[in-house]
């Protein structure tokens, strides 16, 4: 069953928007911490429908954006090595390091390949036993299981030329850093539903309870 049209019902949308306008009595600064949420909000103009008292702040929901410069530079160095096939999701290829990006490495002759799943990188390693295949394992909680599965699969197949450059991060520590900032204005979060589906929601309320004058951590 696909719940698509139900979420795009204009009449239901009007009802919800009206309710939000009625209950909004003072300014709110709310951060969404999911790149998919940000995309949907802007694509559908949801930010324009909300009361002027509600300010949406785009949080660290993109795994590409939170990958450190140090790790990007490591990726560039590995990708430029002879006898290496460097596999990555396409959105990482334009991320700049200290001096270049993965597209530049590929243009210079490096074997950089775009994959859509870490298991694709395992297949590449299986097909190229004379090459060292390295997968750039980035992401939040949602990519962790698939990235780990690629290592398990490579071991099960007896593949010796597969490795990963790990850049796994988690959402709750990012929330903790944001709330701990002296300049923090965030009063509430739109939690990442897919992250909660993988990890559960239990790690989020303790951070939300640190928001001054808020009991949002008790609303899960």
PDB file of C-alpha atoms in Angstrom:
ATOM      1  CA  UNK A   1       0.000   0.000   0.000  1.00  0.00           C
ATOM      2  CA  UNK A   2       1.391   3.385  -1.008  1.00  0.00           C
ATOM      3  CA  UNK A   3       0.433   6.446   1.016  1.00  0.00           C
ATOM      4  CA  UNK A   4       1.306   9.149  -1.507  1.00  0.00           C
ATOM      5  CA  UNK A   5      -1.908  10.834  -2.594  1.00  0.00           C
ATOM      6  CA  UNK A   6      -3.093  11.007   1.019  1.00  0.00           C
ATOM      7  CA  UNK A   7      -0.120  13.231   1.882  1.00  0.00           C
ATOM      8  CA  UNK A   8      -0.876  15.526  -1.068  1.00  0.00           C
ATOM      9  CA  UNK A   9      -4.573  16.040  -0.367  1.00  0.00           C
ATOM     10  CA  UNK A  10      -5.115  19.810  -0.588  1.00  0.00           C
ATOM     11  CA  UNK A  11      -8.222  19.727   1.615  1.00  0.00           C
ATOM     12  CA  UNK A  12      -6.421  17.876   4.409  1.00  0.00           C
ATOM     13  CA  UNK A  13      -3.507  20.261   4.017  1.00  0.00           C
ATOM     14  CA  UNK A  14      -5.775  23.282   4.486  1.00  0.00           C
ATOM     15  CA  UNK A  15      -7.245  21.753   7.652  1.00  0.00           C
ATOM     16  CA  UNK A  16      -3.810  21.107   9.154  1.00  0.00           C
ATOM     17  CA  UNK A  17      -2.469  24.527   8.184  1.00  0.00           C
ATOM     18  CA  UNK A  18      -5.509  26.208   9.741  1.00  0.00           C
ATOM     19  CA  UNK A  19      -4.959  24.264  12.967  1.00  0.00           C
ATOM     20  CA  UNK A  20      -1.306  25.281  13.072  1.00  0.00           C
ATOM     21  CA  UNK A  21      -2.262  28.945  12.611  1.00  0.00           C
ATOM     22  CA  UNK A  22      -4.836  28.727  15.400  1.00  0.00           C
ATOM     23  CA  UNK A  23      -2.542  27.161  17.988  1.00  0.00           C
ATOM     24  CA  UNK A  24       0.535  29.286  17.230  1.00  0.00           C
ATOM     25  CA  UNK A  25       0.532  31.983  19.917  1.00  0.00           C
ATOM     26  CA  UNK A  26       4.191  33.038  20.019  1.00  0.00           C
ATOM     27  CA  UNK A  27       7.367  32.720  17.902  1.00  0.00           C
ATOM     28  CA  UNK A  28       8.931  29.285  17.442  1.00  0.00           C
ATOM     29  CA  UNK A  29      12.305  28.320  15.985  1.00  0.00           C
ATOM     30  CA  UNK A  30      12.087  24.730  14.768  1.00  0.00           C
ATOM     31  CA  UNK A  31      14.863  22.732  13.144  1.00  0.00           C
ATOM     32  CA  UNK A  32      14.320  19.806  10.830  1.00  0.00           C
ATOM     33  CA  UNK A  33      17.263  17.425  10.975  1.00  0.00           C
ATOM     34  CA  UNK A  34      16.603  15.365   7.871  1.00  0.00           C
ATOM     35  CA  UNK A  35      17.685  16.263   4.350  1.00  0.00           C
ATOM     36  CA  UNK A  36      14.555  14.597   2.994  1.00  0.00           C
ATOM     37  CA  UNK A  37      12.393  16.789   5.205  1.00  0.00           C
ATOM     38  CA  UNK A  38      14.181  19.922   3.997  1.00  0.00           C
ATOM     39  CA  UNK A  39      13.703  18.869   0.379  1.00  0.00           C
ATOM     40  CA  UNK A  40       9.987  18.148   0.863  1.00  0.00           C
ATOM     41  CA  UNK A  41       9.373  21.354   2.814  1.00  0.00           C
ATOM     42  CA  UNK A  42      10.928  23.541   0.126  1.00  0.00           C
ATOM     43  CA  UNK A  43       9.638  21.554  -2.855  1.00  0.00           C
ATOM     44  CA  UNK A  44       6.044  21.758  -1.633  1.00  0.00           C
ATOM     45  CA  UNK A  45       6.221  25.295  -0.241  1.00  0.00           C
ATOM     46  CA  UNK A  46       5.329  24.180   3.276  1.00  0.00           C
ATOM     47  CA  UNK A  47       7.519  26.907   4.773  1.00  0.00           C
ATOM     48  CA  UNK A  48       5.369  29.498   2.977  1.00  0.00           C
ATOM     49  CA  UNK A  49       2.141  28.059   4.413  1.00  0.00           C
ATOM     50  CA  UNK A  50       3.221  28.252   8.045  1.00  0.00           C
ATOM     51  CA  UNK A  51       2.491  31.247  10.299  1.00  0.00           C
ATOM     52  CA  UNK A  52       5.088  33.993  10.234  1.00  0.00           C
ATOM     53  CA  UNK A  53       5.808  33.218  13.897  1.00  0.00           C
ATOM     54  CA  UNK A  54       7.295  29.836  12.931  1.00  0.00           C
ATOM     55  CA  UNK A  55      10.867  29.940  11.668  1.00  0.00           C
ATOM     56  CA  UNK A  56      12.236  26.748  10.140  1.00  0.00           C
ATOM     57  CA  UNK A  57      15.980  26.197  10.423  1.00  0.00           C
ATOM     58  CA  UNK A  58      17.628  23.590   8.213  1.00  0.00           C
ATOM     59  CA  UNK A  59      19.722  21.221  10.322  1.00  0.00           C
ATOM     60  CA  UNK A  60      22.583  18.805   9.657  1.00  0.00           C
ATOM     61  CA  UNK A  61      20.470  16.241   7.838  1.00  0.00           C
ATOM     62  CA  UNK A  62      22.744  15.676   4.859  1.00  0.00           C
ATOM     63  CA  UNK A  63      25.480  13.060   5.386  1.00  0.00           C
ATOM     64  CA  UNK A  64      27.552  14.722   2.692  1.00  0.00           C
ATOM     65  CA  UNK A  65      27.483  18.050   4.541  1.00  0.00           C
ATOM     66  CA  UNK A  66      28.670  16.554   7.827  1.00  0.00           C
ATOM     67  CA  UNK A  67      31.562  14.578   6.337  1.00  0.00           C
ATOM     68  CA  UNK A  68      34.726  16.213   7.613  1.00  0.00           C
ATOM     69  CA  UNK A  69      37.330  17.840   5.395  1.00  0.00           C
ATOM     70  CA  UNK A  70      39.899  15.447   6.855  1.00  0.00           C
ATOM     71  CA  UNK A  71      37.961  12.410   5.620  1.00  0.00           C
ATOM     72  CA  UNK A  72      37.341  13.978   2.201  1.00  0.00           C
ATOM     73  CA  UNK A  73      41.087  14.541   1.865  1.00  0.00           C
ATOM     74  CA  UNK A  74      41.704  10.904   2.859  1.00  0.00           C
ATOM     75  CA  UNK A  75      39.244   9.810   0.198  1.00  0.00           C
ATOM     76  CA  UNK A  76      41.013  11.912  -2.417  1.00  0.00           C
ATOM     77  CA  UNK A  77      44.408  10.479  -1.481  1.00  0.00           C
ATOM     78  CA  UNK A  78      43.130   6.891  -1.624  1.00  0.00           C
ATOM     79  CA  UNK A  79      41.270   7.437  -4.901  1.00  0.00           C
ATOM     80  CA  UNK A  80      44.438   8.774  -6.521  1.00  0.00           C
ATOM     81  CA  UNK A  81      46.448   5.652  -5.637  1.00  0.00           C
ATOM     82  CA  UNK A  82      47.373   3.324  -8.485  1.00  0.00           C
ATOM     83  CA  UNK A  83      45.623  -0.037  -8.501  1.00  0.00           C
ATOM     84  CA  UNK A  84      42.672   1.354  -6.479  1.00  0.00           C
ATOM     85  CA  UNK A  85      39.032   1.508  -7.579  1.00  0.00           C
ATOM     86  CA  UNK A  86      37.328   4.057  -5.346  1.00  0.00           C
ATOM     87  CA  UNK A  87      33.544   3.679  -5.082  1.00  0.00           C
ATOM     88  CA  UNK A  88      31.240   6.389  -3.791  1.00  0.00           C
ATOM     89  CA  UNK A  89      27.710   7.682  -3.948  1.00  0.00           C
ATOM     90  CA  UNK A  90      27.415  10.308  -6.660  1.00  0.00           C
ATOM     91  CA  UNK A  91      26.739  13.239  -4.342  1.00  0.00           C
ATOM     92  CA  UNK A  92      30.230  12.925  -2.826  1.00  0.00           C
ATOM     93  CA  UNK A  93      32.057  13.461  -6.105  1.00  0.00           C
ATOM     94  CA  UNK A  94      31.662  17.251  -6.101  1.00  0.00           C
ATOM     95  CA  UNK A  95      32.445  17.738  -2.405  1.00  0.00           C
ATOM     96  CA  UNK A  96      35.667  19.768  -2.298  1.00  0.00           C
ATOM     97  CA  UNK A  97      38.670  18.701  -0.290  1.00  0.00           C
ATOM     98  CA  UNK A  98      41.587  20.973   0.516  1.00  0.00           C
ATOM     99  CA  UNK A  99      42.457  21.369  -3.140  1.00  0.00           C
ATOM    100  CA  UNK A 100      40.241  19.251  -5.398  1.00  0.00           C
ATOM    101  CA  UNK A 101      37.335  16.810  -5.498  1.00  0.00           C
ATOM    102  CA  UNK A 102      36.721  13.233  -6.626  1.00  0.00           C
ATOM    103  CA  UNK A 103      35.660  14.415 -10.079  1.00  0.00           C
ATOM    104  CA  UNK A 104      39.096  15.996 -10.449  1.00  0.00           C
ATOM    105  CA  UNK A 105      40.763  12.766  -9.382  1.00  0.00           C
ATOM    106  CA  UNK A 106      38.746  10.835 -11.961  1.00  0.00           C
ATOM    107  CA  UNK A 107      39.585  13.397 -14.655  1.00  0.00           C
ATOM    108  CA  UNK A 108      43.254  12.892 -13.815  1.00  0.00           C
ATOM    109  CA  UNK A 109      42.993   9.159 -14.422  1.00  0.00           C
ATOM    110  CA  UNK A 110      41.891   7.866 -11.024  1.00  0.00           C
ATOM    111  CA  UNK A 111      39.434   4.979 -11.050  1.00  0.00           C
ATOM    112  CA  UNK A 112      36.491   6.602  -9.286  1.00  0.00           C
ATOM    113  CA  UNK A 113      33.133   4.904  -9.761  1.00  0.00           C
ATOM    114  CA  UNK A 114      29.628   5.931  -8.736  1.00  0.00           C
ATOM    115  CA  UNK A 115      27.576   3.224  -7.010  1.00  0.00           C
ATOM    116  CA  UNK A 116      24.012   3.209  -5.741  1.00  0.00           C
ATOM    117  CA  UNK A 117      24.568   0.649  -2.989  1.00  0.00           C
ATOM    118  CA  UNK A 118      27.605  -0.521  -1.020  1.00  0.00           C
ATOM    119  CA  UNK A 119      26.822  -4.008  -2.317  1.00  0.00           C
ATOM    120  CA  UNK A 120      27.569  -2.680  -5.818  1.00  0.00           C
ATOM    121  CA  UNK A 121      31.098  -1.989  -4.601  1.00  0.00           C
ATOM    122  CA  UNK A 122      31.357  -5.582  -3.373  1.00  0.00           C
ATOM    123  CA  UNK A 123      30.421  -6.796  -6.867  1.00  0.00           C
ATOM    124  CA  UNK A 124      33.087  -4.542  -8.375  1.00  0.00           C
ATOM    125  CA  UNK A 125      35.672  -6.016  -6.010  1.00  0.00           C
ATOM    126  CA  UNK A 126      34.566  -9.522  -6.950  1.00  0.00           C
ATOM    127  CA  UNK A 127      34.914  -8.702 -10.645  1.00  0.00           C
ATOM    128  CA  UNK A 128      38.326  -7.033 -10.231  1.00  0.00           C
ATOM    129  CA  UNK A 129      40.419  -9.260  -7.946  1.00  0.00           C
ATOM    130  CA  UNK A 130      43.614  -7.537  -9.080  1.00  0.00           C
ATOM    131  CA  UNK A 131      42.404  -4.142  -7.791  1.00  0.00           C
ATOM    132  CA  UNK A 132      41.863  -2.833  -4.279  1.00  0.00           C
ATOM    133  CA  UNK A 133      38.258  -1.617  -4.104  1.00  0.00           C
ATOM    134  CA  UNK A 134      37.470   1.009  -1.468  1.00  0.00           C
ATOM    135  CA  UNK A 135      33.936   2.132  -0.666  1.00  0.00           C
ATOM    136  CA  UNK A 136      33.342   5.557   0.902  1.00  0.00           C
ATOM    137  CA  UNK A 137      30.890   4.610   3.673  1.00  0.00           C
ATOM    138  CA  UNK A 138      29.194   7.869   4.646  1.00  0.00           C
ATOM    139  CA  UNK A 139      25.887   8.536   6.326  1.00  0.00           C
ATOM    140  CA  UNK A 140      23.734   8.650   9.422  1.00  0.00           C
ATOM    141  CA  UNK A 141      22.062   5.714  11.164  1.00  0.00           C
ATOM    142  CA  UNK A 142      20.076   4.762   8.077  1.00  0.00           C
ATOM    143  CA  UNK A 143      23.111   3.928   5.929  1.00  0.00           C
ATOM    144  CA  UNK A 144      24.955   2.063   8.677  1.00  0.00           C
ATOM    145  CA  UNK A 145      23.182  -1.303   8.235  1.00  0.00           C
ATOM    146  CA  UNK A 146      23.785  -1.449   4.477  1.00  0.00           C
ATOM    147  CA  UNK A 147      27.402  -0.341   4.854  1.00  0.00           C
ATOM    148  CA  UNK A 148      27.981  -3.016   7.493  1.00  0.00           C
ATOM    149  CA  UNK A 149      26.238  -5.600   5.324  1.00  0.00           C
ATOM    150  CA  UNK A 150      28.701  -4.937   2.512  1.00  0.00           C
ATOM    151  CA  UNK A 151      31.574  -5.917   4.821  1.00  0.00           C
ATOM    152  CA  UNK A 152      29.714  -9.042   5.962  1.00  0.00           C
ATOM    153  CA  UNK A 153      28.941  -9.960   2.352  1.00  0.00           C
ATOM    154  CA  UNK A 154      32.553  -9.478   1.245  1.00  0.00           C
ATOM    155  CA  UNK A 155      33.755 -11.707   4.085  1.00  0.00           C
ATOM    156  CA  UNK A 156      31.152 -14.374   3.266  1.00  0.00           C
ATOM    157  CA  UNK A 157      32.305 -14.409  -0.358  1.00  0.00           C
ATOM    158  CA  UNK A 158      35.951 -14.590   0.645  1.00  0.00           C
ATOM    159  CA  UNK A 159      36.762 -11.280  -1.040  1.00  0.00           C
ATOM    160  CA  UNK A 160      40.131  -9.962   0.131  1.00  0.00           C
ATOM    161  CA  UNK A 161      40.360  -6.779  -1.945  1.00  0.00           C
ATOM    162  CA  UNK A 162      37.403  -4.877  -0.478  1.00  0.00           C
ATOM    163  CA  UNK A 163      37.614  -2.236   2.241  1.00  0.00           C
ATOM    164  CA  UNK A 164      35.673   0.790   3.428  1.00  0.00           C
ATOM    165  CA  UNK A 165      36.592   4.327   4.381  1.00  0.00           C
ATOM    166  CA  UNK A 166      34.130   4.932   7.206  1.00  0.00           C
ATOM    167  CA  UNK A 167      32.420   8.251   7.867  1.00  0.00           C
ATOM    168  CA  UNK A 168      29.377   7.120   9.868  1.00  0.00           C
ATOM    169  CA  UNK A 169      27.752   9.700  12.098  1.00  0.00           C
ATOM    170  CA  UNK A 170      24.661   9.709  14.319  1.00  0.00           C
ATOM    171  CA  UNK A 171      21.912  12.266  14.804  1.00  0.00           C
ATOM    172  CA  UNK A 172      21.671  12.641  18.640  1.00  0.00           C
ATOM    173  CA  UNK A 173      25.250  13.950  19.084  1.00  0.00           C
ATOM    174  CA  UNK A 174      24.582  16.557  16.389  1.00  0.00           C
ATOM    175  CA  UNK A 175      21.491  17.658  18.294  1.00  0.00           C
ATOM    176  CA  UNK A 176      23.547  17.803  21.480  1.00  0.00           C
ATOM    177  CA  UNK A 177      26.131  20.095  19.868  1.00  0.00           C
ATOM    178  CA  UNK A 178      23.443  22.404  18.485  1.00  0.00           C
ATOM    179  CA  UNK A 179      21.659  22.712  21.828  1.00  0.00           C
ATOM    180  CA  UNK A 180      24.944  23.244  23.637  1.00  0.00           C
ATOM    181  CA  UNK A 181      25.903  26.249  21.540  1.00  0.00           C
ATOM    182  CA  UNK A 182      25.738  29.626  23.340  1.00  0.00           C
ATOM    183  CA  UNK A 183      24.144  31.041  20.177  1.00  0.00           C
ATOM    184  CA  UNK A 184      21.464  28.345  19.988  1.00  0.00           C
ATOM    185  CA  UNK A 185      17.935  29.588  19.174  1.00  0.00           C
ATOM    186  CA  UNK A 186      16.317  26.222  18.426  1.00  0.00           C
ATOM    187  CA  UNK A 187      13.198  25.547  20.480  1.00  0.00           C
ATOM    188  CA  UNK A 188      12.095  22.288  18.877  1.00  0.00           C
ATOM    189  CA  UNK A 189      13.095  19.596  16.395  1.00  0.00           C
ATOM    190  CA  UNK A 190      11.394  17.716  13.605  1.00  0.00           C
ATOM    191  CA  UNK A 191      13.061  14.380  14.222  1.00  0.00           C
ATOM    192  CA  UNK A 192      14.160  12.227  11.299  1.00  0.00           C
ATOM    193  CA  UNK A 193      11.511   9.525  11.053  1.00  0.00           C
ATOM    194  CA  UNK A 194      13.651   7.083   9.088  1.00  0.00           C
ATOM    195  CA  UNK A 195      16.420   7.344  11.688  1.00  0.00           C
ATOM    196  CA  UNK A 196      13.920   6.630  14.469  1.00  0.00           C
ATOM    197  CA  UNK A 197      12.651   3.658  12.457  1.00  0.00           C
ATOM    198  CA  UNK A 198      16.160   2.188  12.441  1.00  0.00           C
ATOM    199  CA  UNK A 199      17.429   3.165  15.894  1.00  0.00           C
ATOM    200  CA  UNK A 200      14.260   3.885  17.866  1.00  0.00           C
ATOM    201  CA  UNK A 201      13.426   7.285  19.295  1.00  0.00           C
ATOM    202  CA  UNK A 202      14.858   6.715  22.789  1.00  0.00           C
ATOM    203  CA  UNK A 203      18.090   8.602  22.198  1.00  0.00           C
ATOM    204  CA  UNK A 204      16.360  11.837  21.184  1.00  0.00           C
ATOM    205  CA  UNK A 205      14.185  12.943  24.167  1.00  0.00           C
ATOM    206  CA  UNK A 206      17.154  13.424  26.568  1.00  0.00           C
ATOM    207  CA  UNK A 207      18.578  16.015  24.183  1.00  0.00           C
ATOM    208  CA  UNK A 208      15.242  17.738  23.622  1.00  0.00           C
ATOM    209  CA  UNK A 209      14.728  18.130  27.363  1.00  0.00           C
ATOM    210  CA  UNK A 210      17.744  20.429  27.377  1.00  0.00           C
ATOM    211  CA  UNK A 211      15.778  23.024  25.416  1.00  0.00           C
ATOM    212  CA  UNK A 212      14.897  25.858  27.844  1.00  0.00           C
ATOM    213  CA  UNK A 213      11.198  26.131  28.702  1.00  0.00           C
ATOM    214  CA  UNK A 214      10.352  23.114  26.575  1.00  0.00           C
ATOM    215  CA  UNK A 215       8.885  19.712  27.333  1.00  0.00           C
ATOM    216  CA  UNK A 216       9.203  18.454  23.763  1.00  0.00           C
ATOM    217  CA  UNK A 217      11.244  15.536  25.014  1.00  0.00           C
ATOM    218  CA  UNK A 218       8.122  14.270  26.755  1.00  0.00           C
ATOM    219  CA  UNK A 219       6.004  14.327  23.608  1.00  0.00           C
ATOM    220  CA  UNK A 220       7.458  11.211  21.977  1.00  0.00           C
TER     221      UNK A 220
END
